[in-house]
Coordinates of C-alpha atoms in Angstrom, one line a residue:
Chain A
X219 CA 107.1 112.6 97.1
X220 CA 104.7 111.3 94.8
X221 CA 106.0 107.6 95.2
X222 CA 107.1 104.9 97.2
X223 CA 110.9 105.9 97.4
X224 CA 113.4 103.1 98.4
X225 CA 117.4 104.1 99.1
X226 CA 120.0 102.9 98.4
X227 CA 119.0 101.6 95.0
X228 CA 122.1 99.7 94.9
X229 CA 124.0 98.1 97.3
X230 CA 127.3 96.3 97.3
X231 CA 128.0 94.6 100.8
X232 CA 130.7 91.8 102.2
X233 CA 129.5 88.9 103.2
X234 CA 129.0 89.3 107.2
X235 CA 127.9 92.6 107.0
X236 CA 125.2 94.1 108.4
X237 CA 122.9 96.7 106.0
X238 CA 119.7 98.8 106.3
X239 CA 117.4 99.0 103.1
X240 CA 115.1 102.2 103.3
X241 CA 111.3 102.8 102.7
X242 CA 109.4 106.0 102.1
X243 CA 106.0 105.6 101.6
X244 CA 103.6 107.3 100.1
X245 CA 102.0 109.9 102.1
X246 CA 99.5 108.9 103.9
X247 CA 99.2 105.5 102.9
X248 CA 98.7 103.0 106.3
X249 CA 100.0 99.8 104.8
X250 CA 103.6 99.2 104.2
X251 CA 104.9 95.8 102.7
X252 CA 108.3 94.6 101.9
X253 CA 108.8 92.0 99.4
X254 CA 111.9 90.3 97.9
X255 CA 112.2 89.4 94.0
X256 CA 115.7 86.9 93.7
X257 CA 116.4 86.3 89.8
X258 CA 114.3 84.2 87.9
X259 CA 111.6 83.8 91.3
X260 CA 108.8 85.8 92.0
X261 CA 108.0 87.8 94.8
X262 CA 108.4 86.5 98.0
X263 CA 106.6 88.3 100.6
X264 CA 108.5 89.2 103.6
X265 CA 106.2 91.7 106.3
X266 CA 103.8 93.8 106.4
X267 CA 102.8 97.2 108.8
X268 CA 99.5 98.5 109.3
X269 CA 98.9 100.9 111.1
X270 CA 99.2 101.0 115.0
X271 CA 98.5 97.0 114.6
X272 CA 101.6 94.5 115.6
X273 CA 103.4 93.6 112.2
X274 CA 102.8 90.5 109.9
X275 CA 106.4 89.2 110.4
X276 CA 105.4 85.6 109.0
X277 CA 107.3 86.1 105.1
X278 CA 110.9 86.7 107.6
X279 CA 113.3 84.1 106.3
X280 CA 115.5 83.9 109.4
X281 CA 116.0 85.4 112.5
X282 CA 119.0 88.0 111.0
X283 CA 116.2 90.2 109.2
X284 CA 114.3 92.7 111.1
X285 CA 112.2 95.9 110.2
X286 CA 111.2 98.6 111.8
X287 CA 108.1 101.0 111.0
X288 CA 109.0 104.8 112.8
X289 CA 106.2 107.4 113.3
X290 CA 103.7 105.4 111.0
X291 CA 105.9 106.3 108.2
X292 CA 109.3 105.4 107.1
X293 CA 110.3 101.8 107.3
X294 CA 114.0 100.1 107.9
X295 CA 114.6 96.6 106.9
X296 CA 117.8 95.3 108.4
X297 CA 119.8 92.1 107.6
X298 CA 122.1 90.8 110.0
X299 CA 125.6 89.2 109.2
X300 CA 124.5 88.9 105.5
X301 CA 124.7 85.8 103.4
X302 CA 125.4 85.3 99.5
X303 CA 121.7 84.2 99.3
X304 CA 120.5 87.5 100.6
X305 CA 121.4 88.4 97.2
X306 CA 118.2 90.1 95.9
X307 CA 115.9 93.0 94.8
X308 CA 114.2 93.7 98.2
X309 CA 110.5 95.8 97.4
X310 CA 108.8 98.0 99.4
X311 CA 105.2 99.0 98.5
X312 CA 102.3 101.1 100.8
X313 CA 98.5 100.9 100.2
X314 CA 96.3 103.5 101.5
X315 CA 94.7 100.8 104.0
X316 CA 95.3 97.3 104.1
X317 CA 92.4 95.8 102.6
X318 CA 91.2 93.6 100.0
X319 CA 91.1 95.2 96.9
X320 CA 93.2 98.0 97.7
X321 CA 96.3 99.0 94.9
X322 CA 99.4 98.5 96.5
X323 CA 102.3 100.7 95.1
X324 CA 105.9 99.8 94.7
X325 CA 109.0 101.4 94.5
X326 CA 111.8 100.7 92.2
X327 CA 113.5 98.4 94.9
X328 CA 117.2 98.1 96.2
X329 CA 119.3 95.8 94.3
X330 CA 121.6 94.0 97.3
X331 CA 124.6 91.9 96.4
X332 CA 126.3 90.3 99.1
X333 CA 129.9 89.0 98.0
Chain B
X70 CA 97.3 79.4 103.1
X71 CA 97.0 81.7 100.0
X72 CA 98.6 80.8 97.1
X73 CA 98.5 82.0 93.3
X74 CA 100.0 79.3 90.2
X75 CA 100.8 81.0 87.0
X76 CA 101.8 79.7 83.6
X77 CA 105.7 79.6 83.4
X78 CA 107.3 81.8 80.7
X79 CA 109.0 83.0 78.5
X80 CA 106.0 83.7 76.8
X81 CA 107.1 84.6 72.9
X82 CA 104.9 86.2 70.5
X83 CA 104.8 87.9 67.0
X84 CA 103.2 91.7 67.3
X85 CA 99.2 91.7 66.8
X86 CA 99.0 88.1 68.3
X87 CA 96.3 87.0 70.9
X88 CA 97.5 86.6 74.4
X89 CA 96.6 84.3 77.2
X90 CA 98.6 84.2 80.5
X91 CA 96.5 81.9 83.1
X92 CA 96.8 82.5 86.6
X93 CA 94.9 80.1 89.0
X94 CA 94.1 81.1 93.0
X95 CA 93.9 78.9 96.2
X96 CA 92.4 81.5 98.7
X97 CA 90.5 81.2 102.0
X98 CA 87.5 83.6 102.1
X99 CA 86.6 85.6 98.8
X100 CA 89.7 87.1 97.6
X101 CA 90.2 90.2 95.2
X102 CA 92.1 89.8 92.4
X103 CA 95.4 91.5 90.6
X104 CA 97.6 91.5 87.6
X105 CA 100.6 93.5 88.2
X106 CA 103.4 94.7 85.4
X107 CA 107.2 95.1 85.6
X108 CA 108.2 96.8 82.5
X109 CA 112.1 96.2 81.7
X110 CA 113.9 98.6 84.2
X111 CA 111.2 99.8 86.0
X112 CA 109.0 99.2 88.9
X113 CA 105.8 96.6 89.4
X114 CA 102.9 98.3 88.7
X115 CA 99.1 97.5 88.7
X116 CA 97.8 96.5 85.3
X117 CA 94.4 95.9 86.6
X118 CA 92.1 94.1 89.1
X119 CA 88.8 92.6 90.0
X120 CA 87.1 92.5 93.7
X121 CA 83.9 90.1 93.1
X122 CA 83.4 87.2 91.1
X123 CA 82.1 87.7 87.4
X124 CA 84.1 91.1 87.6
X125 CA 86.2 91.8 84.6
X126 CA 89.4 93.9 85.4
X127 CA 90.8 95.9 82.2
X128 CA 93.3 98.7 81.2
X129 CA 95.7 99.0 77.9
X130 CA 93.7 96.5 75.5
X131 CA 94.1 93.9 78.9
X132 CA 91.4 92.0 80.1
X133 CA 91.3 89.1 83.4
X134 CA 87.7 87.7 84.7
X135 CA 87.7 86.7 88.0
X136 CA 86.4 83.1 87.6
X137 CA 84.7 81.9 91.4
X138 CA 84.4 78.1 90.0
X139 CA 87.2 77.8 88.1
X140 CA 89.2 80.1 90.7
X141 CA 91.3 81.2 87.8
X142 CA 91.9 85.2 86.4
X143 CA 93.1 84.4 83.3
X144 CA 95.1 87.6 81.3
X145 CA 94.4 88.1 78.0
X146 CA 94.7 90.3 75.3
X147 CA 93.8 90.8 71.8
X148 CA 96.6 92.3 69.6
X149 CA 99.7 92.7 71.5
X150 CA 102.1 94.9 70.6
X151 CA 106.5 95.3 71.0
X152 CA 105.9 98.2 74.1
X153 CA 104.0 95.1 76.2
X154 CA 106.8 93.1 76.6
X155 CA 107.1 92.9 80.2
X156 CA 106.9 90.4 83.3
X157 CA 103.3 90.4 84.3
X158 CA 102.2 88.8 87.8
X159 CA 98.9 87.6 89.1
X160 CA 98.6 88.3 92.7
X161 CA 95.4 88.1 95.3
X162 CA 94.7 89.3 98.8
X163 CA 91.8 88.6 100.9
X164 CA 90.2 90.8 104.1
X165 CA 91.7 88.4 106.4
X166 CA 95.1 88.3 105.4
X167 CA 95.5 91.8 103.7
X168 CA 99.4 90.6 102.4
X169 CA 99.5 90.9 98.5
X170 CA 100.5 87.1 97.4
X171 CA 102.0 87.0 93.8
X172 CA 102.7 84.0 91.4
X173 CA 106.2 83.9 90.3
X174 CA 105.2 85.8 87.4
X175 CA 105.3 85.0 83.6
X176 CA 108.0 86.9 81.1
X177 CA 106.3 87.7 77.7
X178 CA 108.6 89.1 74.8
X179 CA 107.1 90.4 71.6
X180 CA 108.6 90.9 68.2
X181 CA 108.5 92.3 65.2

């Protein structure tokens, strides 16, 4: 696509639950970044992919969120037995390298509520 | 580590008014520079940006000038107008660290 797509957009869970958040990012772009936006905060960065290199895991909150990076490409974030204050917009943006100065581009996010 | 401080909103101003939004930087190395948008129901999207110091970044009437001694990248603008109203945040990244960090990002609402 032309974008960074992101699925679900919404996402209604119980607390407990376990959900996957989806990334597509732009073609060819090496750099893959998810970020979470909670109401009324800013953007709190969570990890980054680039390339072949190890991920920049340091933005994880606990040990229950995870992502995964497949082919290059697509990119899984996973929280585990979910909490009320995962409650959040969780962004996903990719940057054709991983550099200073280089646009990053975002998707529209998935909205996750956890009641 | 990095870290970005912006001025906290709302931000509320008449159409055709001047706008300032400051944004000041605590980087290691020479960062680059960023102000991204989030127009009401839509994605975060670059405004503009600015890679060396005494580099002025501008798009839509915006302008931000990337300040070395005063490690600030102040946005401003002119005349704003209803269609800007928006969430605007100033972000940096640097060679080393290559993560975007963004300030929490300032809500501006103009009216009529």
């Amino acid at each position: 696509g032309a974008g960074v797509s992101q699925s679900p957009s919404n996402k209604v869970t119980e607390k407990g639950k376990d959900v996957e958040l989806r990334c597509d990012p732009i073609s060819g772009h090496t750099a893959l970044y998810w970020y979470r936006q909670s109401l009324g905060q800013g953007l709190e960065f969570l990890i980054y992919f680039q390339g072949n290199s190890a991920p920049d895991k340091s933005g994880l909150p606990s040990d229950r969120f995870s992502a995964e990076r497949t082919g290059g490409s697509v990119s899984t974030l996973t929280i585990q037995r979910t909490q009320q204050e995962d409650s959040a917009v969780y962004l996903c943006a990719s940057s054709i390298r991983g550099r200073s100065g280089t646009e990053a581009f975002f998707g529209q996010g998935t909205r996750l509520t956890v009641v | 580590g990095d870290s970005v401080t912006q001025m906290e909103g709302p931000v509320t101003l008449s159409e055709e008014a001047f706008l300032t939004i400051n944004c000041t930087y605590t980087a290691t190395g020479y960062p680059s520079l960023f102000w991204y948008v989030q127009y009401p129901g839509e994605g975060l999207q670059l405004l503009l940006k600015a890679t060396k110091a005494d580099d002025k970044g501008s798009n839509k009437g915006f302008e931000a000038t990337y300040r070395k001694e005063t490690t600030s990248f102040h946005l401003e603008k002119g005349s704003v107008q209803v269609s800007d109203s928006a969430v605007y945040f100033c972000a940096l990244n640097t060679g080393t660290a290559s993560k975007l960090t963004f300030g929490t990002g300032t809500r501006l609402q103009v009216t009529l």
